[in-house]
Amino acid sequence: MKVRILSACFILLSSAACRTAGGGEVWDIERCIRHAVEHNLQVRQGLNTVETARVENAQSKLDYLPDLNAGLGYNVSFGRSLDPTTYNYVSGQTVQNASGSLSLSTTVFAGMQKLHNLRRAEFSLMASVQDVERIKDEIAVSVAGAYLQVLYNKEQVAVSKVQIETLESQIERTSRLVEAGSLPIGDRLELEAQLASERYNLVNYENQRVNALLTLTQLLELRDVPGFDVEVPDSAALAAAMDGHDLRSVGEIYGVALEMPRIEVTKWQRRMAEQDVSLARARYYPSLSFGASYGSSWSDARQRPQLGPDGKPYYTNYPFFDQLGDNASSALQFSMSVPIFGGLTARNSVRKTKIALRNADLAVKLAEDQLYKEIQQAWTDASGALERYRSARSSVVSNAESFRNTEQKFNAGAATAVDYNVAKNNLLAAQSLMLQARYEYIFKMKILDFYRGVEITL
């Protein structure tokens, strides 16, 4: 009966021995991933970068609009002064004058720099968006790994507790047999030594569980959550995680994974490098600019000449608005700048951007190669873990039967405590290997599913 309880603890993981004590807060893997993504500081930095890219993208569109400027001026002169409306010198009086202007200017052609700037800003925005998604993907994988590590450590603790209960019961039974003279006292001492060793193992397993939870809470950016623990999937969910996978080929998974944000980021960055080359080449071309202006001025020193009835000229005040109308002027301007020689800066700029483009090509290739290797390794690890799990599961069945027989013999006095401990340790080793293989397989399969665009769940 005790052997059946010992073996069943792996299947009934969601039993009371594995649940959170004290009514603490229990999170499932989906909530953990969602919380980690929402509160990660790198994600927040990435979102700020996206906002900056949006502003730059909007500005690149506004750069097509002409520059429009207005100017106003007011001046008071004393002594000998120049009247700006007549260009005559005025002496012995204070002169006030004012002016206003409106000007418009735009670049008609400059090697299509504005177009390339616009495209580059759009590509930069897309790259920053994909980079945020890349960070989220990395967080999800890290949280999933930490979550499964906690589950593995919790199972180790559960197994160790069952082992201790089994040993305590066996020591109690052996003590009665020793007192009755059916077994030597050495058998009880051997079991007590094994119990002390198992209690030591339990302390280690508890420490590993606590450390695994700490790692997970740090990934979640949690400072203090009393009673925090992870939700343990029921036996059906674990069985589905083990048996519900279709191990696709590496090439098939890789073909889907090429659309992941980590690859898209490098592709958008390559497009940005292409626009940098075009921008550098634009410096070879002449630039054509257009400008228009309108302005007027007023001076209190200016007088309006009049003819009297006798034909003699005399001067009267020149009204403000009359001066503005009479002094108004406008202009149109076209200007062209032709690059002839500038220390070969344009040529060297093109050469440098071409080198950067080649590096961007290599970055895409490097990211794709790294992705393929990761998928290949995960596929190999998953295949190996599945085979190890199946082998370990068979070993658990065999060792459980062997332990059951040894336990019966030990209870009947036909086996020593050493035989009992050897059989029990063999069973424990097989169960430990099965645990490791199971969670390694689940994790690697979750990674492979993630590469295929499947959300990580349990």
XYZ file of C-alpha atoms in Angstrom:
458
model
C 0.000 0.000 0.000
C 2.836 2.366 0.891
C 4.522 1.628 -2.394
C 1.367 2.523 -4.282
C 1.161 5.823 -2.410
C 4.808 6.512 -3.212
C 4.295 5.918 -6.913
C 0.976 7.749 -7.091
C 2.426 11.038 -5.848
C 3.674 11.745 -9.383
C 0.239 11.280 -10.861
C -1.746 12.994 -8.120
C 0.438 16.079 -8.069
C -2.499 18.329 -7.399
C -3.297 16.585 -4.106
C -3.075 18.280 -0.731
C 0.629 17.545 -0.375
C 1.404 19.743 -3.387
C -1.037 22.610 -2.946
C -0.250 25.952 -1.374
C -0.685 26.043 2.361
C -2.185 28.913 4.293
C -4.529 30.134 1.560
C -1.810 32.115 -0.226
C -2.129 33.631 -3.676
C -1.750 31.008 -6.397
C -0.955 32.025 -9.987
C -1.206 29.940 -13.125
C 1.364 30.169 -15.897
C -0.783 32.431 -18.073
C -1.143 34.983 -15.293
C 2.572 34.818 -14.551
C 3.503 35.512 -18.168
C 0.931 38.275 -18.507
C 2.066 39.997 -15.310
C 5.743 39.710 -16.226
C 5.150 41.270 -19.632
C 3.030 44.099 -18.236
C 5.490 45.046 -15.487
C 8.858 44.375 -17.087
C 11.040 47.477 -17.177
C 12.644 46.543 -20.487
C 9.194 46.359 -22.055
C 8.416 49.808 -20.704
C 11.654 51.153 -22.129
C 10.791 49.555 -25.451
C 7.352 51.177 -25.431
C 8.989 54.552 -24.825
C 11.238 53.880 -27.806
C 8.132 53.114 -29.868
C 6.592 56.440 -28.846
C 9.778 58.248 -29.839
C 9.726 56.487 -33.210
C 6.094 57.547 -33.701
C 7.052 61.171 -33.107
C 9.947 60.907 -35.556
C 7.684 59.269 -38.126
C 5.120 62.055 -37.788
C 7.878 64.657 -38.085
C 9.201 63.078 -41.286
C 5.759 63.625 -42.832
C 5.544 67.207 -41.593
C 8.936 67.919 -43.167
C 7.159 68.052 -46.539
C 5.388 71.238 -45.458
C 7.103 74.572 -46.203
C 8.565 76.749 -43.476
C 6.411 79.806 -42.746
C 7.775 82.622 -40.585
C 6.535 86.041 -39.533
C 8.641 88.923 -38.274
C 7.874 92.198 -36.482
C 10.261 94.996 -35.577
C 10.130 98.323 -33.763
C 12.971 100.821 -33.442
C 13.519 104.237 -31.841
C 16.501 106.322 -33.041
C 17.964 109.504 -31.536
C 20.175 112.121 -33.161
C 21.165 111.653 -36.756
C 19.184 108.650 -37.969
C 18.418 106.883 -41.200
C 14.770 106.717 -42.152
C 14.408 103.135 -43.466
C 11.364 104.061 -45.512
C 13.112 106.808 -47.537
C 16.774 106.011 -46.899
C 17.272 109.698 -46.021
C 19.116 110.891 -42.929
C 17.088 112.779 -40.352
C 18.772 115.012 -37.767
C 17.612 116.673 -34.601
C 14.579 114.517 -33.877
C 13.579 111.176 -32.485
C 12.622 108.701 -35.183
C 10.297 105.754 -34.651
C 9.907 103.054 -37.243
C 8.275 99.640 -37.432
C 8.371 96.811 -39.922
C 6.673 93.486 -40.519
C 7.328 90.573 -42.822
C 6.032 87.139 -43.780
C 8.288 84.584 -45.459
C 7.846 81.090 -46.839
C 10.563 78.674 -47.895
C 10.741 75.065 -48.969
C 13.145 72.619 -50.541
C 11.884 71.597 -53.949
C 14.473 68.899 -54.609
C 17.411 67.558 -52.614
C 18.042 64.099 -53.962
C 14.702 62.857 -52.518
C 16.079 63.106 -48.989
C 12.642 63.757 -47.506
C 11.241 60.603 -49.084
C 14.106 58.485 -47.795
C 13.805 60.070 -44.356
C 10.110 59.249 -44.327
C 10.693 55.633 -45.280
C 13.480 55.277 -42.751
C 11.262 56.671 -39.994
C 8.518 54.193 -40.913
C 10.985 51.294 -40.851
C 12.389 52.512 -37.536
C 8.890 52.523 -36.056
C 8.232 48.972 -37.244
C 11.600 47.820 -35.903
C 10.903 49.319 -32.476
C 7.460 47.694 -32.349
C 8.909 44.300 -33.239
C 11.695 44.773 -30.707
C 9.112 45.165 -27.946
C 7.467 41.946 -29.106
C 10.875 40.264 -29.062
C 11.379 41.278 -25.455
C 7.926 39.958 -24.577
C 8.753 36.630 -26.222
C 11.969 36.293 -24.244
C 10.136 37.089 -21.023
C 7.461 34.487 -21.762
C 10.069 31.781 -22.353
C 12.008 32.721 -19.210
C 8.867 32.735 -17.068
C 7.757 29.390 -18.490
C 11.131 27.850 -17.663
C 11.074 29.252 -14.123
C 7.470 28.138 -13.638
C 8.220 24.560 -14.672
C 11.297 24.557 -12.454
C 9.063 25.406 -9.495
C 6.733 22.537 -10.416
C 9.673 20.158 -10.612
C 10.970 21.253 -7.200
C 7.492 20.958 -5.692
C 7.296 17.374 -6.932
C 10.665 16.638 -5.378
C 9.393 17.970 -2.057
C 6.205 15.908 -2.328
C 8.154 12.732 -3.079
C 10.527 13.366 -0.203
C 7.647 13.878 2.235
C 6.050 10.615 1.163
C 9.405 8.907 1.572
C 9.721 10.246 5.100
C 6.223 9.066 5.975
C 7.043 5.646 4.557
C 10.290 5.410 6.509
C 8.644 6.547 9.733
C 5.994 3.878 9.365
C 8.613 1.283 8.517
C 10.755 2.269 11.514
C 7.736 1.915 13.781
C 7.025 -1.545 12.396
C 10.691 -2.556 12.565
C 10.944 -1.390 16.178
C 8.151 -3.733 17.158
C 9.877 -6.603 15.362
C 13.194 -5.750 17.037
C 11.530 -5.702 20.449
C 9.978 -9.059 19.648
C 13.389 -10.387 18.665
C 12.409 -11.041 15.056
C 14.875 -8.518 13.598
C 18.290 -7.312 14.727
C 18.589 -3.767 16.061
C 20.924 -2.964 13.183
C 17.972 -3.008 10.793
C 16.237 -0.287 12.776
C 19.416 1.780 12.974
C 19.857 1.448 9.204
C 16.333 2.752 8.650
C 16.832 5.603 11.098
C 19.997 6.613 9.255
C 18.063 6.528 6.000
C 15.325 8.671 7.583
C 17.879 11.265 8.686
C 19.307 11.330 5.170
C 15.848 11.750 3.660
C 15.042 14.621 6.030
C 18.265 16.275 4.933
C 17.183 15.801 1.313
C 13.809 17.358 2.129
C 15.533 20.467 3.480
C 17.548 20.729 0.254
C 14.459 20.233 -1.883
C 12.595 22.903 0.096
C 15.497 25.318 -0.393
C 15.532 24.579 -4.108
C 11.777 25.187 -4.265
C 12.130 28.500 -2.426
C 14.977 29.580 -4.716
C 12.959 28.607 -7.781
C 10.024 30.667 -6.497
C 12.385 33.575 -5.858
C 13.665 33.390 -9.424
C 10.100 33.380 -10.707
C 8.997 36.324 -8.563
C 12.006 38.319 -9.727
C 11.023 37.680 -13.326
C 7.511 38.835 -12.423
C 8.900 42.037 -10.848
C 7.147 41.115 -7.588
C 8.565 42.610 -4.421
C 6.365 41.051 -1.774
C 3.397 38.745 -2.318
C 2.580 36.871 0.922
C 1.988 33.197 0.318
C 2.773 33.441 -3.395
C 2.826 30.092 -5.142
C 2.186 28.608 -8.557
C -0.811 26.592 -9.589
C -0.044 22.909 -9.982
C -1.714 21.407 -13.052
C -3.908 18.400 -12.434
C -2.935 14.966 -13.646
C -5.006 15.325 -16.825
C -3.199 18.543 -17.796
C 0.195 16.961 -17.185
C -0.801 13.904 -19.180
C -1.939 16.140 -22.031
C 1.340 18.046 -21.841
C 3.201 14.766 -22.215
C 1.065 13.039 -24.823
C -0.675 15.840 -26.718
C 2.293 16.962 -28.815
C 2.990 16.393 -32.448
C 6.752 16.660 -32.848
C 7.009 18.501 -36.158
C 10.183 18.507 -38.188
C 12.866 21.108 -37.528
C 12.412 22.575 -40.999
C 8.660 22.966 -40.578
C 9.027 24.687 -37.217
C 11.814 26.887 -38.563
C 9.694 27.986 -41.518
C 7.005 29.293 -39.172
C 9.494 30.743 -36.679
C 11.037 32.985 -39.351
C 8.084 35.304 -38.767
C 9.003 35.779 -35.105
C 9.720 39.342 -33.903
C 13.394 38.563 -33.266
C 13.809 37.971 -37.014
C 11.497 40.780 -38.087
C 13.541 43.287 -36.074
C 16.686 42.518 -38.051
C 14.792 42.714 -41.354
C 13.374 46.139 -40.544
C 16.809 47.296 -39.437
C 18.180 46.120 -42.775
C 15.551 48.226 -44.571
C 16.659 51.184 -42.470
C 20.243 50.578 -43.599
C 19.078 50.614 -47.233
C 17.511 54.028 -46.706
C 20.718 55.247 -45.077
C 22.548 54.366 -48.290
C 19.961 56.285 -50.323
C 20.264 59.281 -48.018
C 24.033 59.278 -48.400
C 23.740 59.107 -52.199
C 21.311 62.037 -52.161
C 24.225 64.283 -51.219
C 25.585 63.802 -54.747
C 22.613 65.694 -56.201
C 22.078 69.465 -56.346
C 19.408 70.983 -54.138
C 16.749 73.403 -55.362
C 14.960 75.719 -52.940
C 12.059 78.120 -53.340
C 11.187 81.103 -51.187
C 8.598 83.871 -51.098
C 8.363 86.927 -48.871
C 6.099 89.886 -48.209
C 6.816 92.894 -45.997
C 6.194 96.533 -45.260
C 7.412 99.313 -42.940
C 6.399 102.586 -41.251
C 8.320 105.633 -39.972
C 7.043 108.692 -38.110
C 9.764 110.778 -39.789
C 8.326 110.240 -43.205
C 6.012 112.929 -44.541
C 3.719 112.978 -47.525
C 4.467 115.741 -50.104
C 1.516 117.845 -51.259
C 1.045 120.786 -53.684
C -0.586 123.934 -52.397
C -2.993 126.167 -54.345
C -0.076 128.325 -55.298
C 1.757 125.346 -56.733
C 4.296 125.200 -53.936
C 4.991 121.859 -52.296
C 4.368 121.268 -48.623
C 4.438 118.186 -46.353
C 1.789 116.549 -44.225
C 1.738 113.563 -41.881
C 1.890 110.172 -43.579
C -0.815 107.936 -42.019
C 0.262 104.545 -40.642
C -1.859 102.338 -42.863
C -1.129 104.434 -45.939
C 2.579 103.863 -45.363
C 2.052 100.138 -44.937
C 0.299 99.992 -48.271
C 2.775 102.202 -50.096
C 5.871 100.548 -48.593
C 4.719 96.968 -49.189
C 7.068 94.730 -51.121
C 7.087 91.066 -52.133
C 9.645 88.732 -53.634
C 10.029 85.265 -55.090
C 13.318 83.402 -54.907
C 14.741 80.252 -56.416
C 18.151 79.015 -55.368
C 20.238 76.017 -56.344
C 23.240 74.524 -54.600
C 25.448 72.190 -56.632
C 27.964 70.035 -54.737
C 31.330 70.142 -56.496
C 33.888 69.208 -53.906
C 33.534 68.724 -50.161
C 36.491 66.667 -49.094
C 34.879 63.504 -50.497
C 32.529 63.462 -47.510
C 29.572 62.364 -49.640
C 31.543 59.537 -51.198
C 32.889 58.324 -47.863
C 29.439 58.558 -46.341
C 28.097 56.283 -49.074
C 30.915 53.817 -48.495
C 30.251 53.696 -44.753
C 26.509 53.190 -45.191
C 27.157 50.366 -47.653
C 29.342 48.665 -45.059
C 26.557 49.132 -42.504
C 24.130 47.576 -44.988
C 26.358 44.532 -45.379
C 26.484 44.213 -41.605
C 22.693 44.445 -41.502
C 22.518 41.601 -44.041
C 24.808 39.555 -41.832
C 22.689 40.393 -38.775
C 19.628 38.939 -40.504
C 21.553 35.830 -41.480
C 23.028 35.511 -37.994
C 19.603 35.785 -36.353
C 18.153 33.180 -38.715
C 21.073 30.806 -38.141
C 20.841 31.235 -34.376
C 17.111 30.565 -34.495
C 17.618 27.393 -36.524
C 20.249 26.146 -34.092
C 17.987 26.832 -31.115
C 15.097 24.982 -32.740
C 17.380 22.137 -33.716
C 18.728 21.895 -30.159
C 15.270 22.122 -28.588
C 13.975 19.450 -30.974
C 16.894 17.157 -30.118
C 16.470 17.815 -26.392
C 12.728 17.164 -26.571
C 13.224 13.911 -28.460
C 15.874 12.771 -26.011
C 13.803 13.811 -22.989
C 10.811 11.880 -24.293
C 12.882 8.744 -24.746
C 14.407 9.194 -21.299
C 10.969 9.708 -19.814
C 9.625 6.531 -21.364
C 12.673 4.603 -20.223
C 12.499 6.096 -16.724
C 8.785 5.354 -16.507
C 9.455 1.708 -17.298
C 12.258 1.758 -14.760
C 9.900 3.184 -12.124
C 7.426 0.377 -12.743
C 10.152 -2.269 -12.490
C 11.784 -0.738 -9.427
C 8.417 -0.237 -7.736
C 7.674 -3.943 -8.150
C 11.162 -4.813 -6.920
C 10.729 -2.543 -3.914
C 7.336 -4.069 -3.146
C 8.858 -7.564 -3.125
C 11.815 -6.432 -1.016
C 9.495 -4.702 1.430
C 7.444 -7.853 1.825
C 10.591 -9.876 2.413
C 11.876 -7.295 4.881
C 8.623 -7.345 6.805
C 8.831 -11.133 6.874
C 12.429 -11.017 8.051
C 13.774 -12.511 4.823
C 15.625 -9.331 3.757
C 17.910 -6.931 5.580
C 17.514 -3.196 6.023
C 20.343 -2.751 3.554
C 18.370 -4.666 0.929
C 15.341 -2.559 1.740
C 17.246 0.719 1.389
C 18.915 -0.349 -1.847
C 15.548 -1.183 -3.400
C 14.024 2.050 -2.139
C 16.936 4.180 -3.379
C 16.750 2.527 -6.785
C 13.082 3.446 -6.945
C 13.832 7.011 -5.871
C 16.557 7.360 -8.491
C 14.217 6.106 -11.208
C 11.465 8.470 -10.070
C 13.881 11.405 -9.985
C 15.051 10.659 -13.518
C 11.447 10.424 -14.660
C 10.681 13.794 -13.085
C 13.638 15.453 -14.756
C 12.860 13.950 -18.144
C 9.173 14.830 -17.896
C 9.667 18.519 -17.139
C 12.519 18.846 -19.587
C 10.314 17.369 -22.289
C 7.371 19.616 -21.381
C 9.577 22.714 -21.382
C 11.268 21.899 -24.686
C 7.936 21.121 -26.312
C 6.521 24.403 -25.036
C 9.501 26.146 -26.589
C 8.944 24.364 -29.900
C 5.241 25.227 -29.780
C 6.189 28.820 -29.038
C 8.386 28.896 -32.137
C 5.304 27.776 -34.059
C 3.309 30.689 -32.675
C 1.385 28.677 -30.063
C 0.777 30.443 -26.750
C 2.483 28.921 -23.719
C -0.134 27.320 -21.452
C -0.477 24.372 -19.124
